[in-house]
XYZ file of C-alpha atoms in Angstrom:
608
model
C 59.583 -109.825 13.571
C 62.326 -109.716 16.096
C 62.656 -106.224 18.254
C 66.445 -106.698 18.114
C 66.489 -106.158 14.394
C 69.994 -103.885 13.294
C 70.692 -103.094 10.275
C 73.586 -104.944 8.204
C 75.491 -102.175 8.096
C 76.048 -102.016 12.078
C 75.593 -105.874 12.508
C 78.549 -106.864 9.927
C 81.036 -103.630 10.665
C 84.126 -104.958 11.027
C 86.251 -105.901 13.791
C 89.096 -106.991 12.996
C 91.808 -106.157 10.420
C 90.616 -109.330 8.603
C 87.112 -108.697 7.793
C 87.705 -105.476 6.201
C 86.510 -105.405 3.009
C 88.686 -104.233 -0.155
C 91.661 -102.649 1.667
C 94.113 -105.668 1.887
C 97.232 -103.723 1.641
C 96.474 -101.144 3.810
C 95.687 -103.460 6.519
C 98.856 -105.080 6.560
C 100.826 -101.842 6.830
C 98.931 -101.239 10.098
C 99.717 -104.677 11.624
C 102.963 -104.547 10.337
C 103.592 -101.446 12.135
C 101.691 -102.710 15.025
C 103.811 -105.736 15.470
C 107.351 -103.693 15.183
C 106.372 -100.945 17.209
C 106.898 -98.425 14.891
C 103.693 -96.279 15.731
C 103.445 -92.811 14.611
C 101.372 -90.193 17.007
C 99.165 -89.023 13.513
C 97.740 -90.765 11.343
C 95.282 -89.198 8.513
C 92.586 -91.514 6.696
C 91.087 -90.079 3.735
C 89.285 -91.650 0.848
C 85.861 -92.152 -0.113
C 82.150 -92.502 1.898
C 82.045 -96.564 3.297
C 85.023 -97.502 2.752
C 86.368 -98.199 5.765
C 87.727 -95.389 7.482
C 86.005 -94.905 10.900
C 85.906 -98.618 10.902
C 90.035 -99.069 10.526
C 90.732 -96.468 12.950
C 88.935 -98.377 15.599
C 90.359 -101.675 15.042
C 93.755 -100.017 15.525
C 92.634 -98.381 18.476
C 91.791 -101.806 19.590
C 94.531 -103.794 18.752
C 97.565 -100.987 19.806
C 95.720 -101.868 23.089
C 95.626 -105.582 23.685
C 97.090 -107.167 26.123
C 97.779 -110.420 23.887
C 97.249 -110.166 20.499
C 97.400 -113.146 18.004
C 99.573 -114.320 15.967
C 98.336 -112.528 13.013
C 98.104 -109.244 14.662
C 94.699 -109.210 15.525
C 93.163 -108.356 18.659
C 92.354 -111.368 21.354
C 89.342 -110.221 21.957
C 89.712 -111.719 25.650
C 91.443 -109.080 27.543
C 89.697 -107.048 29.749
C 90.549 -103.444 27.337
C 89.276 -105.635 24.121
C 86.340 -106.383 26.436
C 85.728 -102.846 26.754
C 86.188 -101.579 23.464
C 83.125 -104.031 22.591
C 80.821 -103.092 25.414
C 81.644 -99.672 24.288
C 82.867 -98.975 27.720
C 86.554 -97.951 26.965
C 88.063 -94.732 28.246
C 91.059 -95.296 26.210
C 89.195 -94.277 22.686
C 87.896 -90.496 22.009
C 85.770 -90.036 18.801
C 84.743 -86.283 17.761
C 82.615 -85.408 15.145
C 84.114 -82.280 13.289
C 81.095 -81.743 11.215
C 79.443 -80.528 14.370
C 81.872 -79.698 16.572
C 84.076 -77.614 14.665
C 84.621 -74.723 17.043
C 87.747 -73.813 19.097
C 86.421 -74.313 21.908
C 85.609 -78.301 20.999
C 89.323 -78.660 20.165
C 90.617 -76.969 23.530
C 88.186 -79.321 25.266
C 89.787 -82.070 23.274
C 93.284 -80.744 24.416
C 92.080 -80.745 27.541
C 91.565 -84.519 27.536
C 95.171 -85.248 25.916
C 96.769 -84.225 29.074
C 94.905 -87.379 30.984
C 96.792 -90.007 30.881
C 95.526 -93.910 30.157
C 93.974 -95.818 33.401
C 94.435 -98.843 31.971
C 96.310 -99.824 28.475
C 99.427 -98.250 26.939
C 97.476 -95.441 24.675
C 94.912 -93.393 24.068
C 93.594 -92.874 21.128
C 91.491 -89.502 19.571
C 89.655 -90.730 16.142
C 88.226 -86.923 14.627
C 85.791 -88.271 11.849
C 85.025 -85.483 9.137
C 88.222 -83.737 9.876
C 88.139 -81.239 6.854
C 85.246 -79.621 8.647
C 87.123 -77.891 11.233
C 87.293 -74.327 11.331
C 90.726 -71.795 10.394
C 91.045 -70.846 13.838
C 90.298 -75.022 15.118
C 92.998 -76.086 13.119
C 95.662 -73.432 14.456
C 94.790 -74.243 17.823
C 94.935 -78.048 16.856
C 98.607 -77.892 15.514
C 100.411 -77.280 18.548
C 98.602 -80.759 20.085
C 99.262 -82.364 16.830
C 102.703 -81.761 16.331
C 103.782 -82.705 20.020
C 101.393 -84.809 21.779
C 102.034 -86.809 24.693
C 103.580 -90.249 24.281
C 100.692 -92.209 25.347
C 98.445 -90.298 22.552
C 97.803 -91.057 19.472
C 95.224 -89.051 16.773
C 93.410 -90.295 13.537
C 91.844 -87.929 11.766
C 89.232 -89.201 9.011
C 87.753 -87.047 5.983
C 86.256 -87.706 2.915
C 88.380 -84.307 1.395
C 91.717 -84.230 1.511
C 92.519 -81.494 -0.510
C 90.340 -78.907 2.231
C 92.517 -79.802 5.482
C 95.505 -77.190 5.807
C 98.354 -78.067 4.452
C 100.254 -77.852 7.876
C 97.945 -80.341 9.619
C 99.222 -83.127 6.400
C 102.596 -82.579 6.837
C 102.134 -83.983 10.504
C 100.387 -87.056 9.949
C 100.911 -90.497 8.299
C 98.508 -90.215 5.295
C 96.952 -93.668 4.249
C 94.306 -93.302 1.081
C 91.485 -95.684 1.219
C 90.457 -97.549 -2.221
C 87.181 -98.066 -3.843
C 85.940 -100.956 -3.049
C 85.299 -103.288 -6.218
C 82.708 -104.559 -7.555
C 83.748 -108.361 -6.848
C 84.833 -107.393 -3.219
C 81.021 -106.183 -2.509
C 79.242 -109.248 -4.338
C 81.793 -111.425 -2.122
C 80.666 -109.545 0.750
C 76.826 -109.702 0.199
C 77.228 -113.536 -0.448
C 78.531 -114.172 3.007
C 75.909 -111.673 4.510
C 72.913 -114.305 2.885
C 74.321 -116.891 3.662
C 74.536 -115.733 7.621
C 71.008 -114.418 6.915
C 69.700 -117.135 5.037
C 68.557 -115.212 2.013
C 68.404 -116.845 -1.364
C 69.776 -114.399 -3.830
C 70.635 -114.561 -7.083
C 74.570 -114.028 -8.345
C 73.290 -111.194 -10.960
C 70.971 -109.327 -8.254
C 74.297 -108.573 -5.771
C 75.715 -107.630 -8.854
C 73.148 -104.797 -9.421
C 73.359 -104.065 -5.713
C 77.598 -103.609 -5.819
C 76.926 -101.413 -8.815
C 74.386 -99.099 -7.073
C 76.681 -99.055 -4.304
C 79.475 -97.418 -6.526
C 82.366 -98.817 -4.129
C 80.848 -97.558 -0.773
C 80.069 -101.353 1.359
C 78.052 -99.105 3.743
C 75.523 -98.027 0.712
C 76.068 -101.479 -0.670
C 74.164 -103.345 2.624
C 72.106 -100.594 3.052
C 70.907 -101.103 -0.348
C 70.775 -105.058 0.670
C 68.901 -104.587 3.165
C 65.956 -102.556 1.410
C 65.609 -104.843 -0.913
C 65.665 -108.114 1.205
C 62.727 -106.780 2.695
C 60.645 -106.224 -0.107
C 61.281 -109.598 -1.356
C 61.133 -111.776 2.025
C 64.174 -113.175 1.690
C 64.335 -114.487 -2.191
C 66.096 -111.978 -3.529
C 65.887 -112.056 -7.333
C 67.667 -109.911 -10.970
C 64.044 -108.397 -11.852
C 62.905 -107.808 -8.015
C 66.417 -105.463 -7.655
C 65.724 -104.167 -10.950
C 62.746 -102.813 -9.661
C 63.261 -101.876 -6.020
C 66.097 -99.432 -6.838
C 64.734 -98.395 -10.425
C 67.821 -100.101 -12.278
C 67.527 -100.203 -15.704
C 68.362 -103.396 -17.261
C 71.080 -103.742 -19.155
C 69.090 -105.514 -21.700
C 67.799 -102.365 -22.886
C 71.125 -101.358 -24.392
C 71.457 -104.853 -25.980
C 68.544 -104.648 -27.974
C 69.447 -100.882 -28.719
C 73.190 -102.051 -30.152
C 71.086 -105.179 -32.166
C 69.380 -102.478 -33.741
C 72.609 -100.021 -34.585
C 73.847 -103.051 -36.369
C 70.923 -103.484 -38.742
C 70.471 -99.525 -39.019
C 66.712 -99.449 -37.428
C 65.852 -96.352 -36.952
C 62.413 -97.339 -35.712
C 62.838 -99.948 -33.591
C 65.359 -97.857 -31.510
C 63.186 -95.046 -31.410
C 60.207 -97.742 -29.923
C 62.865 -98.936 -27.030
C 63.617 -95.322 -26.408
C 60.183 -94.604 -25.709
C 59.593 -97.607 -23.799
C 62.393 -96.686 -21.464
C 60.557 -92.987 -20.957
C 57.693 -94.801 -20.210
C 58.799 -96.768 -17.486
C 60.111 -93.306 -15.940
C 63.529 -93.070 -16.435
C 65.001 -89.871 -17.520
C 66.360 -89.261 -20.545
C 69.865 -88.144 -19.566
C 70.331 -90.896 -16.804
C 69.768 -93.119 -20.142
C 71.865 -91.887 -22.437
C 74.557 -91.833 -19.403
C 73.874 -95.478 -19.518
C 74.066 -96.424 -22.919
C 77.552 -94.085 -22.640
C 78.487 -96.896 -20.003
C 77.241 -99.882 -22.195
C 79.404 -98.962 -24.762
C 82.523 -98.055 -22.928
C 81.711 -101.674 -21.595
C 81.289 -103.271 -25.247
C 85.057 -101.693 -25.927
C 86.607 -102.924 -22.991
C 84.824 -106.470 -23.604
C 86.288 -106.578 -26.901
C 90.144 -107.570 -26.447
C 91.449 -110.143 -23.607
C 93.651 -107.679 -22.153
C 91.142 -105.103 -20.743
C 88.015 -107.286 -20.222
C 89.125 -107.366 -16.625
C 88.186 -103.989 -16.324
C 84.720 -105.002 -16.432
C 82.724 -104.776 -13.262
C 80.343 -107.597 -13.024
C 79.791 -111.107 -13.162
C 81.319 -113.886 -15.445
C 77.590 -114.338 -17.210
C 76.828 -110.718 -18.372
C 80.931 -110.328 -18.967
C 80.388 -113.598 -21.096
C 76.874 -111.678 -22.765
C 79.140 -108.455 -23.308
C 82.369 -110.466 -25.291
C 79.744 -111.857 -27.457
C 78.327 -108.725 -28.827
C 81.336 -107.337 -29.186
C 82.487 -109.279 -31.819
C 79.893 -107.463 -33.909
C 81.482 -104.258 -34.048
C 84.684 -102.307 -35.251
C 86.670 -100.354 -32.824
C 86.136 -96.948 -34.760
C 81.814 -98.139 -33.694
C 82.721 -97.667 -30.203
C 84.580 -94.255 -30.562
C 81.703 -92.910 -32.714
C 79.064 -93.861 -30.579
C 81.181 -92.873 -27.586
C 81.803 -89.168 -28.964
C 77.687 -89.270 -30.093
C 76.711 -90.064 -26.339
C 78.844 -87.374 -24.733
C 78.281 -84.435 -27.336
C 74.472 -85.493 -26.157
C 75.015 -85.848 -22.718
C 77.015 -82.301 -22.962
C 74.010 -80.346 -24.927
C 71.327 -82.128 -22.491
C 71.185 -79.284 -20.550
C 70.645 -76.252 -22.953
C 68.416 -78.657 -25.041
C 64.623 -77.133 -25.783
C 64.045 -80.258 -26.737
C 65.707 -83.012 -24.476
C 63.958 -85.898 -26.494
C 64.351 -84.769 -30.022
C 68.084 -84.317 -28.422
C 68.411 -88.016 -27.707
C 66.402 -89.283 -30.767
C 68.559 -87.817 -33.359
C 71.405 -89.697 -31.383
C 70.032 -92.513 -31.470
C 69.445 -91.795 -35.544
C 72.842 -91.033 -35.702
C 74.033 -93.881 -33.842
C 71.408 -96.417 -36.174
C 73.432 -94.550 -39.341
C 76.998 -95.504 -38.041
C 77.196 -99.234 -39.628
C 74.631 -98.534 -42.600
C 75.967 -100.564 -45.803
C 76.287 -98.433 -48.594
C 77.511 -100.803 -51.326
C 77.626 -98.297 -54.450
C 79.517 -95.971 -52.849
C 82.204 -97.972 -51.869
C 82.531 -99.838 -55.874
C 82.221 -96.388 -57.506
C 85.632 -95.543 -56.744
C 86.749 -98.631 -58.274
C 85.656 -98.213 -61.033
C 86.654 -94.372 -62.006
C 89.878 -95.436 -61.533
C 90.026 -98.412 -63.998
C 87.975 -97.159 -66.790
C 90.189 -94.053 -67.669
C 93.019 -96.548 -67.660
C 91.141 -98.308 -70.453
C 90.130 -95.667 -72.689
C 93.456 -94.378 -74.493
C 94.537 -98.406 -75.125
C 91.916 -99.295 -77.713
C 93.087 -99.218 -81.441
C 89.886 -99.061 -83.194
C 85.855 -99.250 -82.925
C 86.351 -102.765 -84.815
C 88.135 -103.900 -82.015
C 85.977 -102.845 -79.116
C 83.217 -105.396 -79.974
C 85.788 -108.333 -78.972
C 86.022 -107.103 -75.368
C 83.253 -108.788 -73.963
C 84.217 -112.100 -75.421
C 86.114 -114.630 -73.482
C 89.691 -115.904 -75.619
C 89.780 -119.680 -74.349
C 85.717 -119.847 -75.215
C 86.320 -119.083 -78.895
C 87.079 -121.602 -81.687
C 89.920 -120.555 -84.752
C 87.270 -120.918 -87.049
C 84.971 -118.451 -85.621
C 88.067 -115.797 -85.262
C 90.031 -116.515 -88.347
C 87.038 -115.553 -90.728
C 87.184 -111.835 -89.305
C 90.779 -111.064 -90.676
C 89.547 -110.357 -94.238
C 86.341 -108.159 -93.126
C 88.118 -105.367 -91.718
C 88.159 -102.320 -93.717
C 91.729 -101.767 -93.158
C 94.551 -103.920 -94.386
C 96.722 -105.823 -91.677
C 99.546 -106.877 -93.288
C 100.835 -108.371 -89.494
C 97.855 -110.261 -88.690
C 98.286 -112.886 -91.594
C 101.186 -113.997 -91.393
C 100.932 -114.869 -87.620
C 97.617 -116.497 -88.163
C 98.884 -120.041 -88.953
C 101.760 -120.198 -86.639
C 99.921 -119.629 -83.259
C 96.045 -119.311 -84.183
C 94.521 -119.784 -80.864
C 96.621 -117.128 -79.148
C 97.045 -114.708 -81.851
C 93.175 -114.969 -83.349
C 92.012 -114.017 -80.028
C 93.758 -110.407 -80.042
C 93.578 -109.608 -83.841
C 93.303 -105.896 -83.513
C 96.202 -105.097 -80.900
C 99.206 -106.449 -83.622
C 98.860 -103.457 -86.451
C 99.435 -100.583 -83.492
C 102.297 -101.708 -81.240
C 102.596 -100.122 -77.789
C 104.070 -96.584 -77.338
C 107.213 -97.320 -75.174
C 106.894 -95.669 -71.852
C 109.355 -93.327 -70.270
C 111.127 -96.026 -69.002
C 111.391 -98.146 -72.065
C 109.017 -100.748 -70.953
C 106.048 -101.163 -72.983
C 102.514 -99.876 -71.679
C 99.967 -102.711 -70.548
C 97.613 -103.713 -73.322
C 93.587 -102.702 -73.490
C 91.308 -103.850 -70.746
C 88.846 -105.235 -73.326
C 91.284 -107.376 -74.890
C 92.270 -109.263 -72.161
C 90.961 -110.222 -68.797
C 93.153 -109.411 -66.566
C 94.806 -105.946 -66.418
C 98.760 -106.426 -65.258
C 100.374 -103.079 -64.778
C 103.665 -102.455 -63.964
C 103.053 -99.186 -61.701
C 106.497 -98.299 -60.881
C 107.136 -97.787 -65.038
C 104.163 -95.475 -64.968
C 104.138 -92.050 -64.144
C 100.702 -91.035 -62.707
C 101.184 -87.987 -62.878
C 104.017 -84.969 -63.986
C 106.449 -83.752 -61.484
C 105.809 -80.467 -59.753
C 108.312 -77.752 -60.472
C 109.747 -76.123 -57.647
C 108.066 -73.301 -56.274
C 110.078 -70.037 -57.053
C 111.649 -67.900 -54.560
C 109.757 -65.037 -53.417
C 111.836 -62.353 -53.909
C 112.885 -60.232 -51.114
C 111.026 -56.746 -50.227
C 112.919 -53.071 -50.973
C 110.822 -50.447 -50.678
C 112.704 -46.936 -49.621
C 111.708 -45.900 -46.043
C 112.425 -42.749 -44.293
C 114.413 -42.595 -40.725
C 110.824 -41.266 -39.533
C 109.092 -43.901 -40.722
C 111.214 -46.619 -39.224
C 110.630 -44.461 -35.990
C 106.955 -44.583 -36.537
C 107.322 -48.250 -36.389
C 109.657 -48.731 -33.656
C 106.809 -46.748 -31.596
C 104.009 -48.574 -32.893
C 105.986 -52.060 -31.950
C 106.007 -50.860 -28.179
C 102.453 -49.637 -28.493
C 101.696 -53.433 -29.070
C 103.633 -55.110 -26.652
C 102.751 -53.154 -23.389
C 103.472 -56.244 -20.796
C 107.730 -56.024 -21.915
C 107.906 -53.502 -19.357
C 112.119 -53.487 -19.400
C 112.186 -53.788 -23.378
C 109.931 -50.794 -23.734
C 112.368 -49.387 -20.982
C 115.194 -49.752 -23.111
C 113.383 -49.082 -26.372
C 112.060 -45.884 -24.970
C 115.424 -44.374 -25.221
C 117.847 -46.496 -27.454
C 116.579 -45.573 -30.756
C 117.604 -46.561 -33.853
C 120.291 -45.035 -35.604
C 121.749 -44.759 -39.475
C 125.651 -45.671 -39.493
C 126.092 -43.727 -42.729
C 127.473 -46.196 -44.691
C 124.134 -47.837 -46.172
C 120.447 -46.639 -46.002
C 119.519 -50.202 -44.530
C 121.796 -50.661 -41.721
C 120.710 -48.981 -39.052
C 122.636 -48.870 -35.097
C 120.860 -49.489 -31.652
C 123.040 -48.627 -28.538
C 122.307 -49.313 -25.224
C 123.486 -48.495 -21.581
C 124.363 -51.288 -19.785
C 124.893 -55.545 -20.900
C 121.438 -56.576 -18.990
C 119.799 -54.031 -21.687
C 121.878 -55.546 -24.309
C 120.675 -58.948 -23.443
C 117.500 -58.147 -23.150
C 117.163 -56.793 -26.566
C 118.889 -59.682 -27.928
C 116.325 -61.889 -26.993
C 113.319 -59.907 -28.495
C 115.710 -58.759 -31.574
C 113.751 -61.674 -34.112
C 110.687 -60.134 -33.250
C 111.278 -56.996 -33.462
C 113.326 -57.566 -36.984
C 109.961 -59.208 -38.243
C 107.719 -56.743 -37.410
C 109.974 -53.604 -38.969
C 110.590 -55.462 -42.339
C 106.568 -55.971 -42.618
C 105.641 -52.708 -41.423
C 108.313 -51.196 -44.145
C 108.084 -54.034 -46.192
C 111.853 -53.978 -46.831
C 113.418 -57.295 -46.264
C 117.347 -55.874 -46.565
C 116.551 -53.968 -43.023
C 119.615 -54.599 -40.673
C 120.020 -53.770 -36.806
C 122.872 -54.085 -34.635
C 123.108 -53.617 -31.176
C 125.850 -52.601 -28.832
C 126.908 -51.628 -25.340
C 127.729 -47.673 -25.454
C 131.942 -47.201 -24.711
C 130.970 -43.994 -22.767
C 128.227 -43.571 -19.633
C 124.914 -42.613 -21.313
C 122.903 -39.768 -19.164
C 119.927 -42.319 -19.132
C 118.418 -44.595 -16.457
C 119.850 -48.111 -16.865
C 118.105 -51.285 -16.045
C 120.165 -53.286 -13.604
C 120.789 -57.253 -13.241
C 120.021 -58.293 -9.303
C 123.353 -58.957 -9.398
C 124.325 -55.336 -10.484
C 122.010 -53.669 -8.003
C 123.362 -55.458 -4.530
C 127.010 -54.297 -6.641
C 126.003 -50.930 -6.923
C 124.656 -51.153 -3.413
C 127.936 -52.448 -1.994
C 129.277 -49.104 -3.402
C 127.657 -46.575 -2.133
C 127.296 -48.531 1.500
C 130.137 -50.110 2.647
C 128.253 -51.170 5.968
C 125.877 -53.323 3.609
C 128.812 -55.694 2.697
C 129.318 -56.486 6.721
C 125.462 -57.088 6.492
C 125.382 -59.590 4.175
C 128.016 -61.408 6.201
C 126.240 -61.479 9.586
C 123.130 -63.137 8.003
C 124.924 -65.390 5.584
C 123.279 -64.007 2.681
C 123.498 -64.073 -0.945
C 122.605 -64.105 -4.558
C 121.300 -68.196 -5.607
């Protein structure tokens, strides 16, 4: 084993604008603003853990300070400041750790340092990683640096959560939101890391390695890294399986398989197997959750790009979706969360996930009889009323085209009943007419329309119907007209409820206002009209708007629908306390203080 062993995180960090992994776009903005110039003194990086972040900010530390960069924008690499930013030797870059040095006095150090100016190079550059963890009184004193630094500096702050830095510390930076890095990006990037290492790995293991990683590259080599050693350098799907306790994805295969044929048993059997192996029971049922949400998106063309993995188990996934309905994947979608949601307050967590997985086993279960009963309710009612006679219901069975006119012809005379029409018809057309004897004596009742009703289902075998002659079923009248409410009420008792409406609507502070005092009046002329009158138009507005309301709540309370109320703005002053528009109160002001009116003109001020 080598002593100079680093880890792949450190040994494949990035360097250049190129090799970072997943942020393409953002990347380009930076050169491109390198290359014109156009360099802001702030910049804030924020998305999530391993994404790139730290990493970014010191490439463009880098590059804003070589002497010849490429043609792409890169950094040469050659110059004697890119020589020092990889020996780690360069004066020109100032990392701080706000996590733990989140005082004031680490930021008036770091203040301290913005007045230096560069020895060599055109900037320097102050990266503050974890920037959310600074302090009230560190970010005041930061804000003065921040919003007018010298030319020759330049910050990048870094965090993880954007939402805790102060709102004035945003508003002076360039914000630039790091991505999630995708599944595909990571499995790209592990590839190239074995084949600089020369480790044999298999295209399905990286998969289960970007997964675990959940679109942090950091985690995702870290995780590469444990695993390569466990498996001296032959890195295969079951070995990552069981170095980061994965479950396989087969598992939920087999437990779909068995939803489909409705075993309760066998699913039960794979559930236990999965406790066995020491999984819990909620980090399952999270993953079957997944499986599913993976079946639906597998399903059409359109969103199987949404799927996370390789071409293989994509492939695996399209298949077994063909299987299933789309209204499956909502059930057993809406099954898995209501379980994943009750987990917690569960006594019992496995009887919990078993009956789930009951349910689940119960969502495509055939039921063939229920779904012909219907069927046949509806035709056999239909039948009933068209038979003429109990002679004739023994024919129904029969088949017409199977029966000879010898056989049929016979019958005429036997019936108890004469059938004057059935004899004369006989010789004309006896193959048609011998095999419906009994319909001829009773012709079909016209229907409403004047088209004649279909004949009996056993006397022919096919029923054709003419539905829109037939009326299922009667019209419904039209629902009278309630008739209106007029009860006699008192003048006290419409007080009484004019009292009892403010009691229940406390929060209309200037209704209640107005109510409090503009009561109700009788006009004299009828016993229902009553007269509201208020003291000034914002009342009268005001009680407009809340004048349905009210109306609703006096006719119920006196259950007298012919209740009428007008309001109106009183002709004389009214010795009560008016409530006053904005408007009418600087008016009123005005008034009584001329000097106010000069006020309002020194400081430009106004009503919006």
């Amino acid at each position: 084993m080598s002593d100079n062993y680093i880890v792949s995180a450190r040994k494949y960090r990035p360097s250049t604008f190129r090799s970072v992994v997943g942020q393409q776009s953002l990347t380009h903005t930076l050169k491109t603003a390198i290359a014109s110039g156009r360099l802001a003194h702030a910049y804030l990086f924020c998305g999530p853990r391993g994404v790139g972040k730290t990493t970014c900010a010191r490439i463009f530390a880098k590059t804003i300070n070589c002497e010849h960069p490429t043609a792409e924008g890169e950094a040469c690499n050659e110059c004697p400041s890119c020589k020092a930013f990889n020996e780690q030797r360069s004066y020109n870059i100032n990392e701080l750790d706000a996590a733990s040095n989140n005082s004031v006095d680490n930021i008036r150090d770091l203040t301290e340092q913005v007045r230096i100016p560069p020895q060599t190079g055109r900037y320097r550059v102050f990266i503050i990683d974890e920037v959310h963890m600074l302090s009230q009184a560190a970010f005041n004193a930061f804000l003065k640096t921040l919003e007018e630094p010298p030319a020759y500096a330049i910050f990048i702050l870094a965090t993880t959560e954007k939402q805790k830095v102060i709102p004035t510390i945003l508003s002076r930076c360039q914000i630039y939101d790091f991505a999630r890095i995708t599944v595909p990006d990571i499995v790209q990037q592990l590839q190239y890391v074995c084949e600089q290492e020369h480790i044999d790995a298999e295209p399905a293991a990286l998969n289960v390695i970007a997964q675990k990683a959940d679109g942090a590259m950091r985690d995702a080599l870290s995780i590469f890294d444990q695993v390569a050693a466990s498996t001296e350098g032959h890195i295969t799907y079951q070995s990552a399986l069981d170095n980061l306790n994965v479950l396989d994805y087969d598992y939920y295969f087999r437990l779909v398989d068995c939803f489909l044929a409705g075993d309760v048993n066998q699913s039960l059997l794979i559930y236990k197997e999965i406790r066995d192996r020491g999984f819990d029971s909620q980090f399952f049922i999270n993953g079957l959750a997944q499986h599913m949400r993976d079946l639906m998106v597998a399903a059409t063309p359109q969103t199987r790009k949404l799927l996370e993995m390789n071409d293989e188990v994509a492939q695996r996934y399209g298949e077994q979706s063909t299987k299933l309905a789309p209204a499956f994947y909502y059930r057993a979608l809406d099954l898995c969360n209501t379980c994943d949601l009750n987990y917690r307050n569960a006594s019992s967590k496995q009887l919990l996930v078993e009956l789930t997985l009951v349910k689940l086993c119960q969502l495509v279960t055939p039921q063939p009889q229920q779904a012909a009963q219907p069927s046949l309710q509806k035709i056999t009612p239909a039948a009933a009323p068209a038979q003429p006679s109990p002679q004739a219901r023994p024919a129904a069975p029969q088949q017409p085209q199977a029966q000879a006119a010898p056989r049929v012809q016979p019958q005429a005379p036997t019936q108890p009943q004469p059938q004057p029409q059935a004899q004369p018809q006989a010789p004309a057309r006896p193959q048609p007419q011998a095999a419906n004897p009994a319909p001829q004596p009773r012709p079909a009742a016209p229907s409403p329309t004047g088209n004649p009703l279909p004949r009996a289902l056993g006397n022919k075998p096919r029923i054709m119907m003419n539905v829109a002659n037939v009326d299922v079923a009667p019209k419904q009248a039209p629902a009278p007209t309630q008739p209106k409410r007029s009860e006699a009420f008192t003048a006290e008792q419409l007080q009484e409820a004019w009292q009892e409406y403010m009691d229940q609507h406390p929060q209309e502070k200037a209704l209640l206002a107005t109510m409090s005092y503009a009561r109700p009046q009788s006009d004299g002329n009828s016993v229902e009209h009553y007269v509201v009158t208020v003291a000034s138009p914002t009342e009268l507005k005001n009680v407009e708007e809340h004048k349905e309301a009210l109306m609703r709540f006096l006719c119920d309370a006196l259950k007298n629908d012919l209740l009428t109320l007008d309001v109106k703005l009183s002709d004389v002053p009214m010795d009560t306390p008016k409530i006053l528009s904005p408007r009418e109160v600087v008016e009123q002001i005005k008034q009584n203080n001329p000097n106010f009116t000069q006020f309002l003109k020194d400081f430009d001020l106004g009503l919006a």
